[in-house]
């Protein structure tokens, strides 16, 4: 187990700046999720921690030691990739044991570590199989097992669930979180999926164009987003945004989450119903305001579903209104 500290970490490719200075102190055993859309710099940030990308300026520290110039193999980290990177000609046992063999660990210890990891990951019946004989979820477990046997101080995950179907993704994210808790290791996990971030993270780093727009606990980030980008990215369906002038509020851009808006006969704003999505436990009603703004309302499934083309009033508690400066910063 280890602490990880990023001090004003920056990365440039030639004259192009891609990471603009990230600062965070990650505690021993903490699960940090780095989340953001494609191209925001999240994988680059992770790869700098791993030593797979050079640091332009700033510091990466593991357990208080600056590792900017330390080779990846000497950083006491293990990385799990999106594509699993398994050797197709090797058995599950040999895939999990390979790194230990390269490190010249003795055969009895290798066997013990692999068996222990296989038991933890429910892979014992598959140790003699080849990767092609496994399901996607089993291959992901083998990739994690290969990391576990090394007993690293820090786990790094780079979108490890992207190749799995939706149902298996839910199962695997629960397993990864439980496994990290059981092992007690520090983990950094990259994803573009804000649901993964919300459900797995102790804290999350929300990346936007190479900048850490906000760092915090998932529910705190959701309830109190620091920027318009964070308010729009974290939460599904996303926050509704429109010009404050539409409702006589001159403070700039307004944001209200779908669950905080109610359909009414009289209200703050008039909008026309486009369509409704009945999802079982809830219904999402999509409307268009007078200025063309798209608005989504989340309501309980027991409430009546409005008809397409119907004009309804929208109302909300002003305590739930978020106001943003034109530069995107929360007022």
Coordinates of C-alpha atoms in Angstrom, one line a residue:
X1 CA 0.0 0.0 0.0
X2 CA 1.1 3.5 -0.7
X3 CA 0.3 7.2 -0.9
X4 CA 0.4 9.0 -4.3
X5 CA 1.0 12.7 -4.7
X6 CA 0.7 14.7 -7.9
X7 CA 2.3 18.2 -7.6
X8 CA 1.4 20.7 -10.3
X9 CA 1.7 17.9 -12.9
X10 CA 1.9 19.1 -16.5
X11 CA 2.4 17.4 -19.8
X12 CA 3.0 18.8 -23.3
X13 CA 3.5 17.2 -26.6
X14 CA 5.7 19.6 -28.5
X15 CA 4.0 23.0 -28.2
X16 CA 0.6 21.5 -27.3
X17 CA -0.2 21.5 -23.6
X18 CA -2.4 18.5 -22.7
X19 CA -2.2 18.5 -18.9
X20 CA -2.3 21.9 -17.3
X21 CA -1.2 21.3 -13.7
X22 CA -3.0 18.7 -11.5
X23 CA -2.5 18.6 -7.7
X24 CA -3.8 15.9 -5.5
X25 CA -2.8 13.9 -2.4
X26 CA -4.1 10.3 -2.6
X27 CA -4.3 8.5 0.7
X28 CA -3.1 5.0 1.4
X29 CA -5.8 2.6 0.3
X30 CA -7.9 5.2 -1.4
X31 CA -9.8 4.5 -4.7
X32 CA -9.5 7.5 -7.0
X33 CA -11.4 7.6 -10.3
X34 CA -10.2 9.9 -13.1
X35 CA -13.3 10.7 -15.2
X36 CA -14.0 12.8 -18.3
X37 CA -14.8 12.6 -22.0
X38 CA -12.5 11.4 -24.7
X39 CA -9.4 13.7 -25.2
X40 CA -9.6 15.3 -21.7
X41 CA -6.2 13.9 -20.7
X42 CA -7.3 11.3 -18.2
X43 CA -5.3 8.4 -19.7
X44 CA -2.3 10.7 -20.1
X45 CA -2.5 11.6 -16.4
X46 CA -2.6 7.9 -15.5
X47 CA 0.3 7.0 -17.8
X48 CA 2.5 9.7 -16.2
X49 CA 1.9 8.0 -12.8
X50 CA 2.8 4.7 -14.4
X51 CA 5.9 6.1 -16.0
X52 CA 4.7 5.3 -19.5
X53 CA 4.6 9.1 -20.3
X54 CA 7.4 11.5 -19.3
X55 CA 6.5 14.4 -17.0
X56 CA 7.0 17.8 -18.6
X57 CA 6.9 19.6 -15.2
X58 CA 5.8 18.9 -11.7
X59 CA 6.2 15.8 -9.6
X60 CA 4.8 12.3 -9.2
X61 CA 5.5 10.9 -5.7
X62 CA 4.8 7.4 -4.5
X63 CA 5.1 7.0 -0.7
X64 CA 6.8 10.4 -0.6
X65 CA 9.5 9.5 -3.1
X66 CA 9.6 11.4 -6.4
X67 CA 9.5 8.9 -9.2
X68 CA 9.6 11.1 -12.3
X69 CA 12.8 9.4 -13.5
X70 CA 12.1 6.0 -12.1
X71 CA 11.4 3.2 -14.7
X72 CA 7.8 1.8 -14.7
X73 CA 9.0 -1.6 -13.5
X74 CA 10.6 0.0 -10.4
X75 CA 7.6 2.1 -9.3
X76 CA 5.8 -0.8 -7.5
X77 CA 2.7 -0.3 -9.5
X78 CA 0.6 -2.7 -11.6
X79 CA -1.6 -1.6 -14.6
X80 CA -4.7 -3.2 -16.0
X81 CA -5.5 -2.2 -19.5
X82 CA -8.7 -2.0 -21.6
X83 CA -7.5 -4.7 -24.0
X84 CA -6.3 -7.1 -21.2
X85 CA -3.0 -7.7 -23.0
X86 CA -3.0 -11.5 -22.4
X87 CA -0.6 -13.8 -24.2
X88 CA -2.9 -16.0 -26.4
X89 CA -0.5 -19.0 -26.5
X90 CA -0.1 -19.2 -22.7
X91 CA -2.5 -20.7 -20.2
X92 CA -4.2 -18.6 -17.6
X93 CA -1.7 -19.8 -15.0
X94 CA 1.3 -18.8 -17.2
X95 CA -0.2 -15.5 -18.0
X96 CA -0.6 -14.7 -14.3
X97 CA 2.8 -16.0 -13.5
X98 CA 4.7 -14.4 -16.3
X99 CA 5.7 -11.2 -14.5
X100 CA 6.9 -13.2 -11.5
X101 CA 9.0 -15.4 -13.7
X102 CA 10.7 -12.4 -15.3
X103 CA 11.4 -11.1 -11.8
X104 CA 13.0 -14.5 -11.0
X105 CA 10.6 -15.3 -8.2
X106 CA 11.0 -19.0 -7.1
X107 CA 8.6 -21.5 -8.5
X108 CA 7.0 -22.5 -5.2
X109 CA 6.2 -18.8 -4.4
X110 CA 4.9 -18.3 -7.9
X111 CA 2.5 -21.2 -7.6
X112 CA 1.3 -20.0 -4.2
X113 CA 0.7 -16.5 -5.4
X114 CA -1.1 -17.6 -8.5
X115 CA -3.3 -20.1 -6.6
X116 CA -4.2 -17.4 -4.1
X117 CA -5.1 -14.9 -6.7
X118 CA -7.1 -17.5 -8.7
X119 CA -9.1 -18.4 -5.6
X120 CA -9.8 -14.7 -4.9
X121 CA -10.9 -14.2 -8.5
X122 CA -12.8 -17.5 -8.9
X123 CA -10.4 -18.6 -11.6
X124 CA -9.3 -21.9 -10.1
X125 CA -11.1 -24.1 -12.7
X126 CA -9.6 -22.2 -15.6
X127 CA -5.9 -22.1 -14.8
X128 CA -5.0 -24.5 -17.6
X129 CA -7.2 -22.8 -20.3
X130 CA -6.0 -20.4 -23.0
X131 CA -7.5 -16.9 -23.1
X132 CA -9.5 -17.8 -26.2
X133 CA -11.5 -20.3 -24.1
X134 CA -12.6 -17.6 -21.6
X135 CA -15.4 -15.1 -21.6
X136 CA -14.7 -11.4 -21.6
X137 CA -15.3 -11.2 -17.8
X138 CA -13.0 -14.1 -17.2
X139 CA -10.2 -12.5 -19.3
X140 CA -10.6 -9.3 -17.3
X141 CA -10.2 -11.3 -14.1
X142 CA -7.0 -12.9 -15.5
X143 CA -5.6 -9.4 -16.2
X144 CA -6.4 -8.4 -12.7
X145 CA -4.9 -11.6 -11.3
X146 CA -1.6 -10.9 -13.2
X147 CA -1.5 -7.6 -11.4
X148 CA -2.5 -9.0 -8.0
X149 CA 0.3 -11.6 -7.9
X150 CA 2.9 -8.9 -8.1
X151 CA 1.6 -7.4 -4.8
X152 CA 1.9 -3.8 -6.0
X153 CA 1.6 -0.8 -3.8
X154 CA -0.6 0.9 -6.4
X155 CA -3.1 -0.4 -8.9
X156 CA -3.7 1.6 -12.1
X157 CA -6.8 0.8 -14.3
X158 CA -7.1 2.3 -17.8
X159 CA -10.8 1.9 -18.8
X160 CA -10.7 -1.8 -18.0
X161 CA -14.4 -2.5 -18.6
X162 CA -14.9 -0.7 -21.9
X163 CA -14.9 -4.0 -23.9
X164 CA -17.6 -5.7 -21.8
X165 CA -21.4 -5.6 -22.3
X166 CA -23.5 -3.4 -20.0
X167 CA -24.6 -6.2 -17.6
X168 CA -21.1 -7.5 -17.1
X169 CA -19.7 -4.0 -16.6
X170 CA -22.0 -3.6 -13.6
X171 CA -20.9 -6.9 -12.2
X172 CA -17.2 -6.3 -12.8
X173 CA -17.2 -2.8 -11.3
X174 CA -18.7 -4.2 -8.1
X175 CA -16.1 -6.9 -8.1
X176 CA -13.2 -4.5 -8.7
X177 CA -14.3 -2.2 -5.9
X178 CA -14.7 -5.2 -3.5
X179 CA -11.4 -6.6 -4.5
X180 CA -9.6 -3.3 -3.9
X181 CA -11.2 -3.0 -0.5
X182 CA -10.2 -6.6 0.4
X183 CA -6.6 -6.0 -0.8
X184 CA -6.4 -2.6 0.8
X185 CA -4.3 -1.2 -2.1
X186 CA -4.3 2.3 -3.5
X187 CA -6.0 2.5 -6.9
X188 CA -6.3 5.0 -9.7
X189 CA -9.0 4.2 -12.2
X190 CA -9.7 5.9 -15.5
X191 CA -13.1 5.9 -17.2
X192 CA -15.3 8.0 -19.4
X193 CA -18.4 6.5 -17.7
X194 CA -19.7 8.9 -15.0
X195 CA -21.8 6.1 -13.5
X196 CA -18.7 4.0 -12.9
X197 CA -17.1 7.1 -11.4
X198 CA -20.1 7.7 -9.1
X199 CA -20.4 4.1 -7.9
X200 CA -16.7 3.2 -7.5
X201 CA -14.8 6.3 -6.3
X202 CA -13.8 7.3 -2.9
X203 CA -13.0 10.6 -4.6
X204 CA -13.1 11.5 -8.3
X205 CA -11.0 13.8 -10.5
X206 CA -13.2 15.3 -13.2
X207 CA -11.0 16.2 -16.1
X208 CA -11.9 18.8 -18.7
X209 CA -9.5 19.7 -21.5
X210 CA -6.4 18.8 -19.4
X211 CA -7.6 20.6 -16.3
X212 CA -8.9 19.0 -13.1
X213 CA -12.2 20.9 -13.0
X214 CA -13.1 19.4 -9.6
X215 CA -11.8 16.8 -7.1
X216 CA -14.0 15.4 -4.5
X217 CA -16.3 12.7 -3.2
X218 CA -18.9 11.6 -5.8
X219 CA -22.0 12.8 -4.0
X220 CA -20.4 16.1 -3.1
X221 CA -19.4 16.7 -6.7
X222 CA -22.9 15.8 -7.8
X223 CA -24.6 18.1 -5.3
X224 CA -22.2 21.0 -5.6
X225 CA -20.4 21.1 -9.0
X226 CA -17.7 23.7 -9.3
X227 CA -18.2 24.4 -13.0
X228 CA -20.9 24.1 -15.7
X229 CA -18.9 21.3 -17.3
X230 CA -19.0 19.2 -14.1
X231 CA -22.7 19.9 -13.6
X232 CA -23.4 18.7 -17.2
X233 CA -21.0 15.7 -17.2
X234 CA -21.8 14.2 -13.8
X235 CA -25.4 13.0 -13.6
X236 CA -27.6 11.1 -16.0
X237 CA -29.6 12.5 -17.6
X238 CA -27.5 15.6 -17.5
X239 CA -28.3 19.0 -15.9
X240 CA -30.6 21.3 -17.9
X241 CA -29.0 24.6 -18.9
X242 CA -30.5 27.8 -20.2
X243 CA -30.1 31.5 -20.2
X244 CA -31.2 33.1 -16.9
X245 CA -32.9 35.9 -18.9
X246 CA -35.5 33.4 -20.0
X247 CA -36.9 33.4 -16.5
X248 CA -36.0 37.0 -15.6
X249 CA -32.8 36.0 -13.8
X250 CA -29.9 38.2 -14.9
X251 CA -27.1 36.3 -13.2
X252 CA -26.0 34.4 -16.4
X253 CA -26.4 30.7 -17.2
X254 CA -28.9 28.7 -15.1
X255 CA -28.6 24.9 -14.4
X256 CA -31.3 22.7 -12.8
X257 CA -31.1 18.9 -12.6
X258 CA -34.0 16.9 -14.1
X259 CA -35.1 15.5 -10.7
X260 CA -35.6 19.0 -9.3
X261 CA -38.0 20.2 -12.0
X262 CA -41.8 19.5 -11.7
X263 CA -44.5 19.7 -14.4
X264 CA -47.3 22.0 -13.2
X265 CA -50.3 24.0 -14.5
X266 CA -48.6 27.3 -13.4
X267 CA -44.9 27.8 -13.0
X268 CA -41.7 29.6 -13.7
X269 CA -41.3 28.6 -17.4
X270 CA -43.5 27.3 -20.2
X271 CA -42.3 24.5 -22.4
X272 CA -43.7 22.1 -25.1
X273 CA -43.6 18.3 -24.6
X274 CA -41.5 16.6 -27.2
X275 CA -41.6 13.0 -26.0
X276 CA -41.5 10.9 -22.9
X277 CA -39.5 7.9 -22.0
X278 CA -41.2 5.5 -19.6
X279 CA -38.3 3.6 -17.9
X280 CA -40.3 1.6 -15.3
X281 CA -39.4 3.2 -12.0
X282 CA -39.3 6.7 -13.5
X283 CA -40.3 8.6 -16.6
X284 CA -38.1 11.1 -18.4
X285 CA -40.1 13.9 -20.1
X286 CA -38.3 15.9 -22.8
X287 CA -39.5 19.4 -23.5
X288 CA -38.5 22.5 -25.5
X289 CA -38.6 26.0 -24.0
X290 CA -39.7 29.1 -25.8
X291 CA -36.1 30.0 -26.8
X292 CA -35.4 26.5 -28.1
X293 CA -33.6 25.2 -25.0
X294 CA -34.0 21.4 -24.4
X295 CA -35.2 20.5 -20.9
X296 CA -35.5 17.1 -19.4
X297 CA -37.8 16.4 -16.4
X298 CA -37.4 13.2 -14.3
X299 CA -40.6 12.2 -12.6
X300 CA -42.0 9.2 -10.7
X301 CA -43.5 6.6 -12.9
X302 CA -46.8 6.8 -11.0
X303 CA -47.4 10.4 -12.2
X304 CA -49.4 10.9 -15.5
X305 CA -47.3 11.0 -18.6
X306 CA -48.0 14.2 -20.6
X307 CA -48.9 14.0 -24.3
X308 CA -46.6 15.1 -27.2
X309 CA -47.2 18.7 -28.2
X310 CA -48.8 19.6 -24.8
X311 CA -47.7 22.9 -23.3
X312 CA -46.8 22.6 -19.6
X313 CA -45.5 24.9 -17.0
X314 CA -42.2 24.0 -15.2
X315 CA -41.5 24.8 -11.6
X316 CA -38.6 24.2 -9.2
X317 CA -37.3 25.1 -5.8
X318 CA -34.9 28.0 -6.2
X319 CA -32.5 26.3 -3.7
X320 CA -31.7 23.8 -6.4
X321 CA -30.8 26.4 -9.0
X322 CA -27.2 26.5 -10.1
X323 CA -25.8 29.7 -11.6
X324 CA -22.7 29.9 -13.8
X325 CA -20.5 32.7 -15.0
X326 CA -20.2 33.0 -18.8
X327 CA -16.7 31.4 -18.4
X328 CA -18.4 28.3 -16.9
X329 CA -17.4 28.8 -13.3
X330 CA -20.1 28.4 -10.7
X331 CA -21.2 31.7 -9.1

